Coordinates of C-alpha atoms and ligand atoms in Angstrom, one line a residue:
M1 CA 0.0 0.0 0.0
E2 CA 1.3 3.4 -0.9
R3 CA 0.1 7.0 -0.4
L4 CA -2.1 8.1 -3.2
Q5 CA -0.1 11.3 -4.1
K6 CA 3.1 9.2 -4.4
V7 CA 1.4 6.7 -6.7
I8 CA 0.1 9.5 -8.9
A9 CA 3.6 11.2 -9.0
N10 CA 5.3 7.8 -9.7
S11 CA 3.0 7.2 -12.7
G12 CA 4.6 10.2 -14.3
Y13 CA 1.3 12.1 -14.6
T14 CA 2.4 15.0 -12.5
S15 CA 4.7 16.1 -9.6
R16 CA 3.9 15.0 -6.0
R17 CA 3.0 18.6 -5.1
K18 CA 0.6 19.0 -8.0
A19 CA -0.9 15.5 -7.2
E20 CA -1.6 16.8 -3.7
E21 CA -3.4 19.8 -5.0
L22 CA -5.4 17.7 -7.4
I23 CA -6.5 15.4 -4.5
K24 CA -7.4 18.3 -2.2
N25 CA -9.3 20.0 -5.0
G26 CA -11.5 17.0 -5.8
Y27 CA -10.0 15.8 -9.1
V28 CA -9.0 12.3 -8.0
Y29 CA -11.2 9.1 -7.8
V30 CA -10.2 5.7 -6.5
N31 CA -12.4 2.8 -7.6
G32 CA -15.1 5.4 -8.6
K33 CA -15.0 7.1 -5.2
L34 CA -14.0 10.8 -4.8
I35 CA -10.9 11.0 -2.5
T36 CA -9.9 14.4 -1.0
E37 CA -7.8 13.0 1.9
L38 CA -4.0 13.3 1.3
G39 CA -3.0 10.3 3.5
T40 CA -5.2 7.8 1.6
K41 CA -3.3 4.5 0.8
V42 CA -3.9 2.6 -2.4
N43 CA -2.5 -0.6 -3.9
S44 CA -1.7 -1.7 -7.5
N45 CA -5.2 -3.2 -8.0
D46 CA -7.0 0.1 -7.3
E47 CA -8.3 2.1 -10.3
I48 CA -7.1 5.7 -10.0
M49 CA -8.6 8.4 -12.2
V50 CA -7.0 11.9 -12.2
E51 CA -8.8 14.6 -14.0
G52 CA -10.6 11.9 -16.0
V53 CA -7.4 10.1 -16.9
N54 CA -7.1 6.5 -15.9
L55 CA -3.6 6.1 -14.5
N56 CA -3.7 2.3 -14.8
K57 CA -3.7 2.9 -18.6
I58 CA -0.7 5.1 -18.8
S59 CA 1.9 2.6 -17.6
K60 CA 4.0 2.0 -20.7
K61 CA 7.4 2.9 -19.5
E62 CA 9.8 4.9 -21.6
Y63 CA 13.4 5.9 -21.0
Y64 CA 15.4 8.5 -22.9
M65 CA 18.8 10.1 -22.9
L66 CA 18.9 13.6 -24.3
N67 CA 21.8 15.9 -25.1
K68 CA 20.1 19.0 -23.7
P69 CA 20.8 22.2 -25.5
R70 CA 21.1 25.7 -23.9
G71 CA 17.9 27.6 -23.6
Y72 CA 15.6 24.8 -22.4
I73 CA 14.1 24.5 -18.9
C74 CA 13.8 21.1 -17.1
S75 CA 10.2 21.4 -16.0
L76 CA 6.8 20.2 -17.3
D77 CA 5.6 23.7 -17.9
D78 CA 7.0 27.2 -17.5
E79 CA 4.9 30.3 -16.6
K80 CA 7.4 32.5 -18.5
G81 CA 6.8 30.6 -21.7
R82 CA 10.4 29.4 -22.1
N83 CA 11.2 26.2 -24.1
I84 CA 10.9 23.0 -22.1
V85 CA 13.0 19.9 -22.5
T86 CA 10.1 17.5 -23.0
E87 CA 9.2 19.3 -26.2
L88 CA 12.4 17.8 -27.7
I89 CA 11.2 14.2 -27.4
D90 CA 8.7 12.8 -29.7
T91 CA 6.4 10.7 -27.5
K92 CA 2.8 10.6 -26.5
E93 CA 3.7 9.5 -22.9
R94 CA 4.0 12.0 -20.1
I95 CA 7.7 11.8 -19.6
Y96 CA 9.7 14.1 -17.3
P97 CA 13.3 15.0 -16.6
V98 CA 15.2 13.1 -13.9
G99 CA 16.6 16.0 -11.8
R100 CA 17.4 19.4 -13.3
L101 CA 19.9 21.0 -15.5
D102 CA 19.9 24.8 -15.5
Y103 CA 18.4 26.7 -18.5
D104 CA 21.9 27.4 -19.7
T105 CA 23.4 24.0 -18.9
T106 CA 23.9 21.5 -21.7
G107 CA 24.5 17.7 -21.8
L108 CA 23.2 14.5 -20.5
L109 CA 19.6 14.4 -19.2
I110 CA 17.5 11.3 -18.6
L111 CA 13.8 11.6 -19.2
T112 CA 11.3 8.9 -18.3
N113 CA 7.7 8.2 -17.1
D114 CA 9.0 5.6 -14.6
G115 CA 8.7 7.3 -11.2
N116 CA 10.4 4.4 -9.4
L117 CA 13.5 4.6 -11.5
A118 CA 13.5 8.4 -11.2
N119 CA 13.4 8.2 -7.4
I120 CA 16.4 5.8 -7.4
L121 CA 18.4 8.0 -9.7
M122 CA 17.7 11.2 -7.7
H123 CA 18.1 9.7 -4.2
P124 CA 21.4 10.9 -2.6
S125 CA 22.0 7.6 -0.8
N126 CA 22.6 5.8 -4.1
D127 CA 25.8 7.8 -4.7
I128 CA 25.4 8.2 -8.4
T129 CA 28.3 10.0 -10.1
K130 CA 27.6 12.8 -12.5
T131 CA 30.5 14.4 -14.4
Y132 CA 30.5 18.0 -15.6
I133 CA 32.8 20.1 -17.8
A134 CA 32.8 23.7 -16.7
K135 CA 34.4 26.6 -18.5
L136 CA 35.4 29.1 -15.8
E137 CA 36.1 32.8 -15.8
G138 CA 39.7 33.1 -14.6
I139 CA 42.2 30.4 -14.1
L140 CA 41.8 28.1 -11.1
T141 CA 44.8 28.4 -8.8
M142 CA 46.3 25.3 -7.1
E143 CA 45.1 26.7 -3.7
E144 CA 41.5 26.9 -5.1
Y145 CA 41.9 23.5 -6.7
F146 CA 42.8 21.9 -3.3
R147 CA 40.0 23.7 -1.5
L148 CA 37.5 22.2 -4.0
K149 CA 39.1 18.7 -3.7
D150 CA 38.8 18.9 0.1
G151 CA 35.1 19.8 -0.2
I152 CA 33.1 23.0 0.3
V153 CA 30.2 23.7 2.6
I154 CA 27.3 24.8 0.4
D155 CA 24.1 26.0 2.2
G156 CA 25.3 24.3 5.4
V157 CA 26.1 20.9 3.8
K158 CA 29.5 19.8 2.7
C159 CA 30.0 18.7 -0.9
V160 CA 33.1 16.7 -1.6
P161 CA 33.7 16.2 -5.3
K162 CA 34.8 12.7 -6.4
K163 CA 37.2 14.2 -8.9
V164 CA 38.4 17.6 -9.9
K165 CA 40.8 17.9 -12.9
I166 CA 41.9 21.0 -14.8
R167 CA 41.7 20.1 -18.4
K168 CA 42.9 23.3 -20.1
K169 CA 44.1 26.7 -19.2
T170 CA 43.8 29.5 -21.7
L171 CA 45.8 32.5 -20.7
E172 CA 44.7 34.8 -23.6
T173 CA 41.0 34.6 -22.6
N174 CA 41.7 34.1 -18.9
T175 CA 39.5 31.0 -18.8
C176 CA 40.0 27.4 -17.9
M177 CA 38.1 24.1 -18.4
V178 CA 37.6 21.9 -15.4
E179 CA 36.2 18.4 -15.2
I180 CA 34.4 17.8 -11.9
S181 CA 32.5 14.7 -10.7
I182 CA 30.0 14.8 -7.9
V183 CA 27.4 12.4 -6.4
E184 CA 24.8 14.8 -5.3
G185 CA 22.1 16.6 -7.2
R186 CA 21.3 19.9 -5.5
N187 CA 20.2 22.7 -7.8
H188 CA 23.0 24.9 -9.1
I189 CA 25.5 22.9 -7.1
I190 CA 28.4 23.1 -9.6
K191 CA 28.0 26.9 -10.0
K192 CA 27.9 27.3 -6.2
L193 CA 31.0 25.2 -5.8
F194 CA 33.0 27.3 -8.2
A195 CA 31.4 30.6 -6.8
S196 CA 32.8 29.6 -3.4
V197 CA 36.3 29.8 -4.9
N198 CA 35.5 33.0 -6.7
H199 CA 35.0 31.7 -10.2
S200 CA 31.9 32.1 -12.3
V201 CA 30.9 29.4 -14.7
I202 CA 30.7 30.6 -18.3
K203 CA 29.6 27.2 -19.8
L204 CA 28.5 24.0 -18.1
K205 CA 28.0 20.6 -19.7
R206 CA 27.1 17.3 -18.1
E207 CA 29.2 14.7 -19.8
S208 CA 28.1 11.6 -18.0
F209 CA 25.6 10.2 -15.5
A210 CA 26.7 7.0 -13.9
F211 CA 27.9 4.7 -16.8
L212 CA 26.0 6.7 -19.4
S213 CA 27.9 9.2 -21.6
V214 CA 26.4 11.9 -23.9
K215 CA 29.5 11.8 -26.3
N216 CA 27.7 10.1 -29.2
L217 CA 24.7 12.5 -29.2
K218 CA 24.7 16.0 -30.9
S219 CA 23.0 18.9 -29.2
K220 CA 19.2 18.2 -29.1
E221 CA 19.7 14.6 -30.2
Y222 CA 18.2 11.8 -28.0
R223 CA 17.9 8.1 -28.0
E224 CA 15.9 5.5 -26.0
L225 CA 17.9 3.7 -23.3
T226 CA 18.3 0.0 -24.0
R227 CA 16.8 -2.6 -21.7
E228 CA 20.3 -3.5 -20.4
E229 CA 20.9 0.2 -19.6
V230 CA 17.6 0.4 -17.7
K231 CA 18.5 -2.7 -15.8
K232 CA 21.9 -1.4 -14.9
L233 CA 20.3 1.9 -13.7
Y234 CA 17.9 0.0 -11.5
A235 CA 20.9 -1.9 -10.1
L236 CA 22.4 1.3 -8.8
K237 CA 19.9 1.2 -5.9
K238 CA 21.7 0.5 -2.6
Ligands
URA301 N1 25.0 22.3 -11.2 C1 24.7 23.5 -11.7 O1 25.2 24.5 -11.2 N2 23.9 23.6 -12.8 C2 23.4 22.5 -13.4 O2 22.7 22.6 -14.4 C3 23.8 21.2 -12.9 C4 24.6 21.1 -11.8

């Protein structure tokens, strides 16, 4: 038995917060009965209708890997009318991004309608490594490099990168390229890490997520994950 709002969110229909609003506002029926109580528990045999959509019928699971371009937001809708990443994927299913890349960040983004896998991939306890390439304003000094390697407290919680490597220094433009791998997924975490050592990020790309790499995809290109890859992602759960 699971809480109704969690089951609705895991189906990929909408976020947990929006599911709670839909329940409270009288848009959700379980086995034909109107439910407005948030704590209600349901099981897999229950028929759940949300805004007239039968959730039991939207269960075909889809998994994609996208090379996200700049200028797209990782959300299901945007009140400012900006482009959203799900527009780039040709599907009738309600897929959503696993975690967020900033509007101006490019690179590997997983999208799925499988809430169970999304939860595994986003849960910090599963220690999933994400590798980014950042172009920085200014050249990272050795002192700053070691401060990053030792870990930096961001919003009260220490973030210790798994790897920091200076890939290139360009003295003419006073910029450098740094590879950085982290296991956590807090919003803007990479920009905050570099800001703590007084460098702003000019460009940011996520090159890999666990064993997946975006190298063979051009900007805006995507592909479905293979069954093997999905199985390997599930196996990351600790
Ligand atoms: N960290 C950031 O600062 N931005 C991203 O898009 C991802 C990680």
